[in-house]
Tab-separated table of C-alpha atoms and ligand atoms in Angstrom:
chain	number	residue	atom	x	y	z
A	4	UNK	CA	20.599	25.173	-1.360
A	5	UNK	CA	18.308	23.094	-3.482
A	6	UNK	CA	15.783	25.486	-4.718
A	7	UNK	CA	12.820	25.667	-7.606
A	8	UNK	CA	14.489	29.061	-8.569
A	9	UNK	CA	14.183	28.962	-12.404
A	10	UNK	CA	17.822	30.301	-12.654
A	11	UNK	CA	19.306	27.267	-11.245
A	12	UNK	CA	19.689	24.260	-13.586
A	13	UNK	CA	18.814	20.936	-12.247
A	14	UNK	CA	22.101	19.303	-13.628
A	15	UNK	CA	25.089	21.532	-14.630
A	16	UNK	CA	28.291	20.223	-15.918
A	17	UNK	CA	31.181	23.035	-16.088
A	18	UNK	CA	34.276	22.847	-17.806
A	19	UNK	CA	34.585	19.016	-17.726
A	20	UNK	CA	37.677	17.405	-18.949
A	21	UNK	CA	38.174	13.897	-19.227
A	22	UNK	CA	41.129	11.852	-20.595
A	23	UNK	CA	41.949	8.011	-20.746
A	24	UNK	CA	45.525	7.829	-20.550
A	25	UNK	CA	47.050	10.297	-23.143
A	26	UNK	CA	43.814	10.617	-25.106
A	27	UNK	CA	41.657	13.536	-23.998
A	28	UNK	CA	38.146	12.527	-24.796
A	29	UNK	CA	36.222	15.272	-23.293
A	30	UNK	CA	37.307	19.065	-23.521
A	31	UNK	CA	35.569	21.693	-21.240
A	32	UNK	CA	32.120	20.199	-21.416
A	33	UNK	CA	29.590	22.961	-20.350
A	34	UNK	CA	25.958	21.592	-20.217
A	35	UNK	CA	23.062	22.592	-18.340
A	36	UNK	CA	19.565	20.818	-17.895
A	37	UNK	CA	16.627	22.734	-16.448
A	38	UNK	CA	13.977	20.795	-14.550
A	39	UNK	CA	11.737	19.113	-16.885
A	40	UNK	CA	13.799	19.517	-19.940
A	41	UNK	CA	14.752	16.869	-22.467
A	42	UNK	CA	18.258	17.238	-23.979
A	43	UNK	CA	19.150	14.743	-26.731
A	44	UNK	CA	22.920	14.514	-27.237
A	45	UNK	CA	24.219	13.872	-30.813
A	46	UNK	CA	27.689	13.134	-32.067
A	47	UNK	CA	29.720	10.424	-34.260
A	48	UNK	CA	30.895	7.357	-32.845
A	49	UNK	CA	33.721	7.960	-30.525
A	50	UNK	CA	32.798	11.483	-29.948
A	51	UNK	CA	32.413	11.163	-26.475
A	52	UNK	CA	28.651	10.703	-25.660
A	53	UNK	CA	28.879	7.661	-23.347
A	54	UNK	CA	31.704	8.965	-21.511
A	55	UNK	CA	30.006	12.304	-20.922
A	56	UNK	CA	26.857	10.497	-19.614
A	57	UNK	CA	28.946	8.102	-17.363
A	58	UNK	CA	30.963	11.044	-16.004
A	59	UNK	CA	27.468	12.690	-14.743
A	60	UNK	CA	27.101	10.166	-12.012
A	61	UNK	CA	31.004	9.418	-11.717
A	62	UNK	CA	31.113	6.110	-13.258
A	63	UNK	CA	34.170	7.768	-14.753
A	64	UNK	CA	36.262	10.298	-12.918
A	65	UNK	CA	37.031	13.543	-14.329
A	66	UNK	CA	40.125	15.398	-14.496
A	67	UNK	CA	38.710	18.915	-14.332
A	68	UNK	CA	35.508	20.811	-13.853
A	69	UNK	CA	32.372	20.263	-11.735
A	70	UNK	CA	29.141	18.409	-11.937
A	71	UNK	CA	26.279	19.944	-9.767
A	72	UNK	CA	22.910	18.336	-9.141
A	73	UNK	CA	20.539	21.084	-7.998
A	74	UNK	CA	23.510	23.334	-7.072
A	75	UNK	CA	25.201	20.431	-4.885
A	76	UNK	CA	28.482	19.116	-6.329
A	77	UNK	CA	28.356	15.238	-7.222
A	78	UNK	CA	30.521	13.639	-4.276
A	79	UNK	CA	33.679	11.999	-5.265
A	80	UNK	CA	32.880	8.658	-3.332
A	81	UNK	CA	31.409	7.055	-0.830
A	82	UNK	CA	27.713	6.978	0.886
A	83	UNK	CA	27.276	10.745	-0.122
A	84	UNK	CA	27.860	9.598	-3.729
A	85	UNK	CA	25.628	6.567	-3.522
A	86	UNK	CA	22.948	8.780	-2.218
A	87	UNK	CA	23.110	11.273	-4.887
A	88	UNK	CA	23.588	8.527	-7.584
A	89	UNK	CA	20.189	7.292	-6.621
A	90	UNK	CA	18.745	10.663	-7.881
A	91	UNK	CA	20.410	10.230	-11.472
A	92	UNK	CA	18.867	7.237	-13.182
A	93	UNK	CA	20.807	5.305	-15.947
A	94	UNK	CA	19.326	3.277	-18.900
A	95	UNK	CA	21.955	1.525	-21.120
A	96	UNK	CA	21.642	-0.024	-24.199
A	97	UNK	CA	22.249	-3.457	-22.984
A	98	UNK	CA	19.445	-3.488	-20.419
A	99	UNK	CA	21.833	-4.663	-17.572
A	100	UNK	CA	18.964	-6.378	-15.541
A	101	UNK	CA	19.736	-9.200	-13.222
A	102	UNK	CA	19.108	-12.407	-14.948
A	103	UNK	CA	18.495	-14.574	-12.326
A	104	UNK	CA	16.192	-12.402	-10.701
A	105	UNK	CA	12.489	-11.675	-11.544
A	106	UNK	CA	11.156	-8.529	-12.901
A	107	UNK	CA	9.611	-7.562	-9.624
A	108	UNK	CA	12.859	-8.285	-7.965
A	109	UNK	CA	14.869	-6.317	-10.281
A	110	UNK	CA	12.518	-3.377	-9.668
A	111	UNK	CA	12.457	-3.617	-5.852
A	112	UNK	CA	16.143	-4.433	-5.232
A	113	UNK	CA	17.507	-1.025	-5.300
A	114	UNK	CA	14.642	0.925	-3.257
A	115	UNK	CA	14.838	-1.532	-0.630
A	116	UNK	CA	18.761	-1.869	-0.196
A	117	UNK	CA	19.560	1.537	-1.092
A	118	UNK	CA	16.928	3.855	0.102
A	119	UNK	CA	15.531	1.578	2.669
A	120	UNK	CA	11.987	1.523	1.305
A	121	UNK	CA	9.900	-1.049	3.106
A	122	UNK	CA	9.434	-4.041	0.922
A	123	UNK	CA	5.805	-4.124	0.688
A	124	UNK	CA	5.812	-0.418	-0.531
A	125	UNK	CA	8.431	-1.343	-2.988
A	126	UNK	CA	6.345	-4.095	-4.526
A	127	UNK	CA	3.460	-2.080	-4.462
A	128	UNK	CA	5.447	0.813	-6.260
A	129	UNK	CA	6.852	-1.655	-8.606
A	130	UNK	CA	3.546	-2.973	-9.778
A	131	UNK	CA	2.565	0.613	-10.405
A	132	UNK	CA	5.578	1.184	-12.647
A	133	UNK	CA	5.023	-1.903	-14.535
A	134	UNK	CA	1.643	-0.948	-15.410
A	135	UNK	CA	2.964	2.466	-16.490
A	136	UNK	CA	5.372	0.788	-18.779
A	137	UNK	CA	2.776	-1.625	-20.188
A	138	UNK	CA	4.124	-4.630	-18.518
A	139	UNK	CA	1.626	-5.441	-15.708
A	140	UNK	CA	1.533	-9.122	-16.321
A	141	UNK	CA	5.320	-9.697	-16.156
A	142	UNK	CA	6.221	-9.079	-12.650
A	143	UNK	CA	7.178	-12.698	-12.265
A	144	UNK	CA	9.085	-13.341	-15.519
A	145	UNK	CA	12.640	-13.453	-15.592
A	146	UNK	CA	14.523	-11.244	-18.167
A	147	UNK	CA	15.394	-14.167	-20.619
A	148	UNK	CA	11.936	-14.607	-20.852
A	149	UNK	CA	11.019	-11.175	-22.234
A	150	UNK	CA	11.703	-9.406	-25.746
A	151	UNK	CA	14.434	-6.751	-25.744
A	152	UNK	CA	11.949	-4.076	-25.883
A	153	UNK	CA	10.184	-5.652	-22.631
A	154	UNK	CA	13.682	-5.662	-20.940
A	155	UNK	CA	14.216	-2.095	-21.669
A	156	UNK	CA	11.101	-1.283	-20.369
A	157	UNK	CA	11.824	-2.894	-17.183
A	158	UNK	CA	15.023	-1.263	-16.961
A	159	UNK	CA	13.283	1.984	-17.121
A	160	UNK	CA	10.772	0.965	-14.470
A	161	UNK	CA	13.972	-0.057	-12.589
A	162	UNK	CA	15.491	3.378	-12.791
A	163	UNK	CA	12.039	5.305	-11.919
A	164	UNK	CA	11.781	2.902	-8.632
A	165	UNK	CA	14.393	5.084	-7.213
A	166	UNK	CA	12.470	8.243	-7.826
A	167	UNK	CA	15.318	9.963	-9.683
A	168	UNK	CA	15.447	13.755	-10.314
A	169	UNK	CA	17.282	13.149	-13.641
A	170	UNK	CA	17.204	10.181	-15.971
A	171	UNK	CA	20.284	9.508	-18.336
A	172	UNK	CA	19.821	7.322	-21.456
A	173	UNK	CA	22.650	5.938	-23.305
A	174	UNK	CA	21.210	4.572	-26.839
A	175	UNK	CA	18.371	2.526	-25.131
A	176	UNK	CA	17.067	1.658	-28.396
A	177	UNK	CA	19.779	0.771	-30.547
A	178	UNK	CA	20.036	-3.123	-29.712
A	179	UNK	CA	16.100	-3.432	-30.607
A	180	UNK	CA	14.244	-3.858	-33.546
A	181	UNK	CA	11.943	-1.026	-35.044
A	182	UNK	CA	8.789	-2.203	-33.478
A	183	UNK	CA	10.484	-2.785	-29.862
A	184	UNK	CA	12.229	0.561	-30.326
A	185	UNK	CA	8.742	2.385	-30.739
A	186	UNK	CA	7.408	0.754	-27.635
A	187	UNK	CA	10.612	2.081	-25.484
A	188	UNK	CA	10.446	5.412	-27.229
A	189	UNK	CA	6.577	5.798	-26.341
A	190	UNK	CA	7.418	5.458	-22.844
A	191	UNK	CA	10.427	8.001	-22.997
A	192	UNK	CA	8.133	10.391	-24.566
A	193	UNK	CA	5.643	9.737	-21.783
A	194	UNK	CA	7.979	10.467	-19.176
A	195	UNK	CA	9.172	13.623	-20.845
A	196	UNK	CA	5.321	14.825	-21.111
A	197	UNK	CA	5.193	14.143	-17.369
A	198	UNK	CA	8.102	16.618	-16.782
A	199	UNK	CA	11.117	13.971	-16.318
A	200	UNK	CA	14.324	15.729	-16.825
A	201	UNK	CA	16.259	13.877	-19.542
A	202	UNK	CA	19.516	13.514	-21.262
A	203	UNK	CA	19.244	11.177	-23.995
A	204	UNK	CA	21.859	9.756	-26.382
A	205	UNK	CA	19.955	8.481	-29.443
A	206	UNK	CA	20.273	7.949	-33.028
A	207	UNK	CA	16.357	8.172	-33.161
A	208	UNK	CA	16.039	11.470	-34.812
A	209	UNK	CA	12.037	11.583	-34.940
A	210	UNK	CA	12.230	11.266	-31.220
A	211	UNK	CA	14.630	14.084	-31.035
A	212	UNK	CA	12.647	16.346	-33.198
A	213	UNK	CA	9.348	15.350	-31.325
A	214	UNK	CA	10.485	15.144	-27.883
A	215	UNK	CA	13.643	17.145	-27.401
A	216	UNK	CA	13.628	20.568	-25.946
A	217	UNK	CA	17.133	20.833	-27.142
A	218	UNK	CA	19.702	19.034	-29.277
A	219	UNK	CA	23.396	19.162	-28.279
A	220	UNK	CA	25.879	18.082	-30.956
A	221	UNK	CA	29.206	16.903	-29.810
A	222	UNK	CA	32.398	16.793	-31.882
A	223	UNK	CA	35.687	15.002	-30.805
A	224	UNK	CA	34.880	15.790	-27.093
A	225	UNK	CA	33.533	19.327	-27.654
A	226	UNK	CA	30.051	20.665	-27.507
A	227	UNK	CA	29.817	22.450	-30.946
A	228	UNK	CA	26.078	23.090	-31.213
A	229	UNK	CA	23.210	23.497	-28.806
A	230	UNK	CA	19.869	24.402	-30.242
A	231	UNK	CA	16.151	23.535	-30.327
A	232	UNK	CA	15.602	20.488	-32.793
A	233	UNK	CA	13.670	22.604	-35.312
A	234	UNK	CA	16.610	24.962	-35.850
A	235	UNK	CA	19.291	22.283	-35.431
A	236	UNK	CA	17.551	19.840	-38.089
A	237	UNK	CA	16.594	22.619	-40.499
A	238	UNK	CA	20.279	24.154	-40.291
A	239	UNK	CA	23.137	22.801	-38.388
A	240	UNK	CA	25.693	25.643	-38.089
A	241	UNK	CA	28.813	23.532	-38.153
A	242	UNK	CA	30.197	21.274	-41.134
A	243	UNK	CA	30.507	18.377	-38.763
A	244	UNK	CA	26.923	18.453	-37.638
A	245	UNK	CA	25.855	18.924	-41.253
A	246	UNK	CA	28.204	15.860	-42.420
A	247	UNK	CA	26.612	13.650	-39.230
A	248	UNK	CA	22.994	14.627	-40.190
A	249	UNK	CA	23.425	13.795	-43.827
A	250	UNK	CA	25.023	10.471	-42.941
A	251	UNK	CA	22.381	9.449	-40.396
A	252	UNK	CA	19.400	10.731	-42.342
A	253	UNK	CA	20.242	8.735	-45.410
A	254	UNK	CA	20.535	5.532	-43.539
B	303	ATP	N1	37.499	2.914	-20.673
B	303	ATP	C1	38.180	3.560	-21.878
B	303	ATP	N2	39.294	3.597	-22.158
B	303	ATP	C2	40.161	4.096	-23.067
B	303	ATP	N3	39.377	4.754	-23.856
B	303	ATP	C3	38.074	4.919	-23.825
B	303	ATP	C4	37.437	4.264	-22.960
B	303	ATP	N4	35.917	4.419	-22.783
B	303	ATP	C5	35.990	5.132	-23.998
B	303	ATP	N5	37.065	5.524	-24.554
B	303	ATP	C6	37.471	6.246	-25.899
B	303	ATP	O1	36.946	7.539	-25.721
B	303	ATP	C7	36.485	7.934	-26.773
B	303	ATP	C8	34.925	8.206	-26.572
B	303	ATP	O2	34.198	7.144	-26.406
B	303	ATP	P1	32.731	7.146	-26.137
B	303	ATP	O3	32.391	5.683	-25.823
B	303	ATP	O4	32.502	8.113	-25.151
B	303	ATP	O5	31.922	7.440	-27.454
B	303	ATP	P2	30.599	7.598	-28.225
B	303	ATP	O6	30.351	8.971	-28.560
B	303	ATP	O7	29.683	7.103	-26.886
B	303	ATP	O8	30.690	6.397	-29.403
B	303	ATP	P3	29.510	5.566	-29.783
B	303	ATP	O9	28.618	6.415	-30.635
B	303	ATP	O10	30.302	4.580	-30.769
B	303	ATP	O11	28.819	5.044	-28.643
B	303	ATP	C9	36.593	6.942	-27.742
B	303	ATP	O12	37.721	7.158	-28.411
B	303	ATP	C10	36.907	5.710	-26.853
B	303	ATP	O13	37.825	4.686	-27.704
B	304	MG	MG1	28.365	5.412	-26.848
């Protein structure tokens, strides 16, 4: 079923509902990403951005709807899920590196354990990835010895080591100061230029304007706008998006 057909999205969410107890957080989410597309997901705090991202690789269960990667439903559990998850990289606000492992070990662990990549090959690839994120000299360091921006770039290298088809980012720079933020955004922009398919939750509007192919705005668990950034920023169609932008742009 996987194909390069331009008509088939690489990632597709259809009719996704999600509740926590009695609280419905996502309502009929329809979202498609084509190969190489960069989508920035915007919305107020509590609107469901993280939940949506976490549903994609089933860190959260869903109550209704479907999630397809290259036309194939994400499995519910087990080895099949692990195999599909390996194709969907994730980068969080809090880096989530293993503190007792070196940078190199952080990057090689999953390829060796989950994908069975030979250790020597995984190490070679980790060095390439570290060079790509500007940290060629940090292979032997421990996370605590790195700045936040450096740790986040290691987290990106770690995600890339699995050779994912899609990368999901949940506020990757919101724990960072401006200089470190830019280091991380530069790496993300470069990935976008190289054709990586990315779904990004961020409040970095400059990044959204420059790098996104499309901005999707979510309000109270519903996607209410989806437009190219120049259109969205020039004239959001809903009051909620206008209100959101007026708050965020005056910070
Ligand atoms: N594990 C959970 N249990 C119960 N409620 C949850 C859980 N996770 C999220 N929620 C609720 O779901 C709603 C959406 O949360 P979510 O974290 O997806 O929002 P968000 O858009 O990412 O917000 P923020 O911008 O603050 O990160 C919120 O009302 C939140 O309280
Ligand atoms: Mg969130």
